[in-house]
PDB file of C-alpha atoms in Angstrom:
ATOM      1  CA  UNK A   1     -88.216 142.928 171.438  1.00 59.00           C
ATOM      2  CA  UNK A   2     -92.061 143.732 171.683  1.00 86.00           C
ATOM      3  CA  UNK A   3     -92.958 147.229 171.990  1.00 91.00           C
ATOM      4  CA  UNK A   4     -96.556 148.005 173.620  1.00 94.00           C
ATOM      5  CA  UNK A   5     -98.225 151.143 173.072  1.00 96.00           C
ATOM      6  CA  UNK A   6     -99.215 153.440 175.872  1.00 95.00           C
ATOM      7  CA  UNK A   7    -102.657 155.021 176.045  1.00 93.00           C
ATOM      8  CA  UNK A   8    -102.447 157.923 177.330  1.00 93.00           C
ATOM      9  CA  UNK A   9    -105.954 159.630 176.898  1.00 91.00           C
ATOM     10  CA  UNK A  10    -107.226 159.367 180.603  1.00 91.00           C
ATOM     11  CA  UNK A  11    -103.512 159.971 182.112  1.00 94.00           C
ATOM     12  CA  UNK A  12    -101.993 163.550 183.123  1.00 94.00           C
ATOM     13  CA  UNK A  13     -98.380 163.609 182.044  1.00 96.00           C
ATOM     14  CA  UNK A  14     -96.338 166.537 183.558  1.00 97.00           C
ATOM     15  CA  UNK A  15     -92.821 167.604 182.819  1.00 97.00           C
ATOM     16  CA  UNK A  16     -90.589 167.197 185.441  1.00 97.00           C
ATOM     17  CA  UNK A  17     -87.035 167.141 183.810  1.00 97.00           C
ATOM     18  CA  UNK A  18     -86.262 169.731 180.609  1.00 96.00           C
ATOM     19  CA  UNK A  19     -85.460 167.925 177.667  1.00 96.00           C
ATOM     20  CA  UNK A  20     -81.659 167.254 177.298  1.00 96.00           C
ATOM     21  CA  UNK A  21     -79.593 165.098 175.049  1.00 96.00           C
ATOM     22  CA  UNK A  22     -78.897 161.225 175.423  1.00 96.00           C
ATOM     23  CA  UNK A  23     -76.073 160.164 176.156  1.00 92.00           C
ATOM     24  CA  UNK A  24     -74.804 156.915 174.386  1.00 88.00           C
ATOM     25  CA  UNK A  25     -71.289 156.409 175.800  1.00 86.00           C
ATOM     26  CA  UNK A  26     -70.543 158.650 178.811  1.00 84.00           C
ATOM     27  CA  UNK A  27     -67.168 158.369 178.954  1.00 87.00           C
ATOM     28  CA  UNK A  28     -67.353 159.788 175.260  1.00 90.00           C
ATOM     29  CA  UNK A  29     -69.783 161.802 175.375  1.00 86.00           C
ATOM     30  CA  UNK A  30     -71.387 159.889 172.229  1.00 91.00           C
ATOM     31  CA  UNK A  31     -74.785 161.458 172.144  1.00 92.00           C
ATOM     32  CA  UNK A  32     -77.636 158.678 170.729  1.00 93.00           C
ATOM     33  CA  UNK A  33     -78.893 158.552 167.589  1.00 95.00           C
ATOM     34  CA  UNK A  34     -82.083 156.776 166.202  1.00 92.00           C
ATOM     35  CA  UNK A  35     -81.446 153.924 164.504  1.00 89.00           C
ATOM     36  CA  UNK A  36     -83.248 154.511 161.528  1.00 90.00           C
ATOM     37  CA  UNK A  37     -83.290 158.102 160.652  1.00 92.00           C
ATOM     38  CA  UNK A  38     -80.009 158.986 162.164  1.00 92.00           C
ATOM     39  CA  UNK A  39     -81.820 161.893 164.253  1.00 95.00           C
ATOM     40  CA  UNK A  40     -80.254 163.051 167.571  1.00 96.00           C
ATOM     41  CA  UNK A  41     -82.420 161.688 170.552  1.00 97.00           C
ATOM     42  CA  UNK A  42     -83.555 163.655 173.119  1.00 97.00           C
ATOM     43  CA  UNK A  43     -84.673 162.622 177.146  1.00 97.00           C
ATOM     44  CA  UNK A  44     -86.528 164.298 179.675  1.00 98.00           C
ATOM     45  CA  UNK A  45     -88.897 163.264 182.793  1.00 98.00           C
ATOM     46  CA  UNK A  46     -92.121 163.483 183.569  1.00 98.00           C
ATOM     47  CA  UNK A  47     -94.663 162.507 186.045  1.00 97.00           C
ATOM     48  CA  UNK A  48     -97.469 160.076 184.418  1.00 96.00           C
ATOM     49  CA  UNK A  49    -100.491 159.689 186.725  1.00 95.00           C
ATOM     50  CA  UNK A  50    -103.783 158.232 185.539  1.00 93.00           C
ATOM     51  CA  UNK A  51    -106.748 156.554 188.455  1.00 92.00           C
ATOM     52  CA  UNK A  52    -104.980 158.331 190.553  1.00 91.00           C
ATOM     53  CA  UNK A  53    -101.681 156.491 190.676  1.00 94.00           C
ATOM     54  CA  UNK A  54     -98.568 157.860 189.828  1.00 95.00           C
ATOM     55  CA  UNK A  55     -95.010 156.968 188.138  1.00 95.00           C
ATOM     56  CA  UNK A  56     -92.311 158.914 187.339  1.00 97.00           C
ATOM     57  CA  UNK A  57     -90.740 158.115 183.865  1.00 97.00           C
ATOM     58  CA  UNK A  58     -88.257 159.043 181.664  1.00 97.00           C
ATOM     59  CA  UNK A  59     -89.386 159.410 178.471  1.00 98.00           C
ATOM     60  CA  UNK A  60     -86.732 159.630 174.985  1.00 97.00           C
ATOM     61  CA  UNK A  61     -87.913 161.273 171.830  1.00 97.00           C
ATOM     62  CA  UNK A  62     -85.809 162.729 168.547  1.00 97.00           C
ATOM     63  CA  UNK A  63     -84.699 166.021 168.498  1.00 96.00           C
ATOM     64  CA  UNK A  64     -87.096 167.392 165.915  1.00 96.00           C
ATOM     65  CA  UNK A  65     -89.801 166.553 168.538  1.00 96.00           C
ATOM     66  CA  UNK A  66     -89.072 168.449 171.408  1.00 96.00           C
ATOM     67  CA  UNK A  67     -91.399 171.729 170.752  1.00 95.00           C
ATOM     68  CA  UNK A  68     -91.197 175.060 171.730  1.00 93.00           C
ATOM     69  CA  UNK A  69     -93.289 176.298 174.755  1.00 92.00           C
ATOM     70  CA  UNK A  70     -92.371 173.431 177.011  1.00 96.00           C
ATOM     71  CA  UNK A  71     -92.501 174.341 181.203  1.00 95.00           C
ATOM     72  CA  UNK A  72     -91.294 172.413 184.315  1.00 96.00           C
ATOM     73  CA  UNK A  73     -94.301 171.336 185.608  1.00 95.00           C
ATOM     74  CA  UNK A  74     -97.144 171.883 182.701  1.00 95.00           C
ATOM     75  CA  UNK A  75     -98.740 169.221 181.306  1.00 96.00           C
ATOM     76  CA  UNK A  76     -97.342 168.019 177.798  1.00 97.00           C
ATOM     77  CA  UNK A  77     -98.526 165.301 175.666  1.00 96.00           C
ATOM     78  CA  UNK A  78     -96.302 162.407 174.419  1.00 97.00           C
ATOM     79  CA  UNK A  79     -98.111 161.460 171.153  1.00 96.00           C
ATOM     80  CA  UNK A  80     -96.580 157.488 169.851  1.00 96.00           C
ATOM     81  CA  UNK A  81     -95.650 156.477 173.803  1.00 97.00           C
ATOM     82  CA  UNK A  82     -94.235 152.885 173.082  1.00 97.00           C
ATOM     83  CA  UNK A  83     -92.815 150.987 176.060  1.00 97.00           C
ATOM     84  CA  UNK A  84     -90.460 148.581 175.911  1.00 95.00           C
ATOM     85  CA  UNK A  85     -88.875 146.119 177.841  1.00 94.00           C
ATOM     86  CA  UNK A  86     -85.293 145.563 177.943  1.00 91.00           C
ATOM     87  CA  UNK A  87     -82.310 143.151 179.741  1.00 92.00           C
ATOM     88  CA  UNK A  88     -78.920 142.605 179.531  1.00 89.00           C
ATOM     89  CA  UNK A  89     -76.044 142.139 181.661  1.00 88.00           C
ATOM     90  CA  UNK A  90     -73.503 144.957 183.038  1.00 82.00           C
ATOM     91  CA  UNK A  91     -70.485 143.459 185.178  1.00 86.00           C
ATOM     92  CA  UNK A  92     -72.167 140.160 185.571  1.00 88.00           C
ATOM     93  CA  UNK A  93     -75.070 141.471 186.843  1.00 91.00           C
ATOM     94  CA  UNK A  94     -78.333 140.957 185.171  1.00 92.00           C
ATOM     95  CA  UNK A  95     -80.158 144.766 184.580  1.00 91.00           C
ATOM     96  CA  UNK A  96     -84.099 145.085 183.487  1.00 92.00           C
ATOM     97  CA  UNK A  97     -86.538 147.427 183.307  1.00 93.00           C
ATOM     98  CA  UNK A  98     -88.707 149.406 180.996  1.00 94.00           C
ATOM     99  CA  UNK A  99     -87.447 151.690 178.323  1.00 95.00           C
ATOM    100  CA  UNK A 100     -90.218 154.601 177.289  1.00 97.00           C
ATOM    101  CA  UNK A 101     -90.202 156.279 173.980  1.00 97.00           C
ATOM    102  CA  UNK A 102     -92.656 158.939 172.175  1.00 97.00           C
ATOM    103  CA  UNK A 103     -92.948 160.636 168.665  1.00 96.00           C
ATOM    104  CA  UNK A 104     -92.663 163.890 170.114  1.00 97.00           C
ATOM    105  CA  UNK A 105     -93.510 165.981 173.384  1.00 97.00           C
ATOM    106  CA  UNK A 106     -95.872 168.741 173.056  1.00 96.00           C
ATOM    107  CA  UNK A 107     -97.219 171.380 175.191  1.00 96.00           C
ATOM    108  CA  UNK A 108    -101.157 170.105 176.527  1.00 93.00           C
ATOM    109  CA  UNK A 109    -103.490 171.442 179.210  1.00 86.00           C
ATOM    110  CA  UNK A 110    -104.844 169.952 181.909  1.00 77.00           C
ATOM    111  CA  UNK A 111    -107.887 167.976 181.837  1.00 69.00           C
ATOM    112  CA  UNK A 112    -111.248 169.150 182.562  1.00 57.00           C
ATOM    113  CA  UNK A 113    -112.262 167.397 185.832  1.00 58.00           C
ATOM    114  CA  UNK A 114    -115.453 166.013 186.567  1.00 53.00           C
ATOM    115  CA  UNK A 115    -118.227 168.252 187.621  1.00 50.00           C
ATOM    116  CA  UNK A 116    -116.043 171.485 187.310  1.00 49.00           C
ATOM    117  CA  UNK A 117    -117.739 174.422 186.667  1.00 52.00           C
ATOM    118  CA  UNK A 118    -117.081 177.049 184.319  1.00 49.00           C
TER     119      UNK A 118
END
């Protein structure tokens, strides 16, 4: 499927939910791995708001690129945010939405808003 990549350079992106592993099966407990690299994957929330709407998403990135520093509530930046839609079918009923995925999640600060003062 198409992936589209998010620009995120006018948006605020806060951290809502601390990063945590994903779970692939969870009646295993299989955590997910990337496809490609075999890398544990990491997910965690955040709050995305940008002309002054707001979404709350959750957001899955490898292990190696969680970093240190991260804070309920901060802002972080989510450098590589690809979304990608996604179907299927789960008991006969047909599932879709919008998975969201980023190269890593770093701590950021807030934007400087217009007219501020220093």
């Amino acid at each position: 499927m198409r992936t589209i990549r998010v620009e995120t350079s006018a948006a605020t992106i806060l951290l809502t939910e601390a990063p945590e592993p994903k779970v692939r099966d969870r009646q295993t407990g299989e955590i997910a791995k990337d496809a490609v690299s075999g890398e544990a994957l990491m997910t965690l929330g955040v709050v995305y708001i940008e002309e002054g709407e707001s979404s709350l998403i959750k957001v899955t990135v490898p292990e190696s690129g969680v970093s240190e520093g991260l804070a309920l509530g901060a802002p972080v930046s989510l450098p590589g945010l690809i979304a990608r839609p996604w179907e299927s079918v789960f008991n006969g009923q047909q599932r879709h939405g919008i998975a969201f995925r980023a190269a890593a999640v770093t701590p950021a600060a807030f934007p400087a808003t217009v007219g501020a003062t220093a």
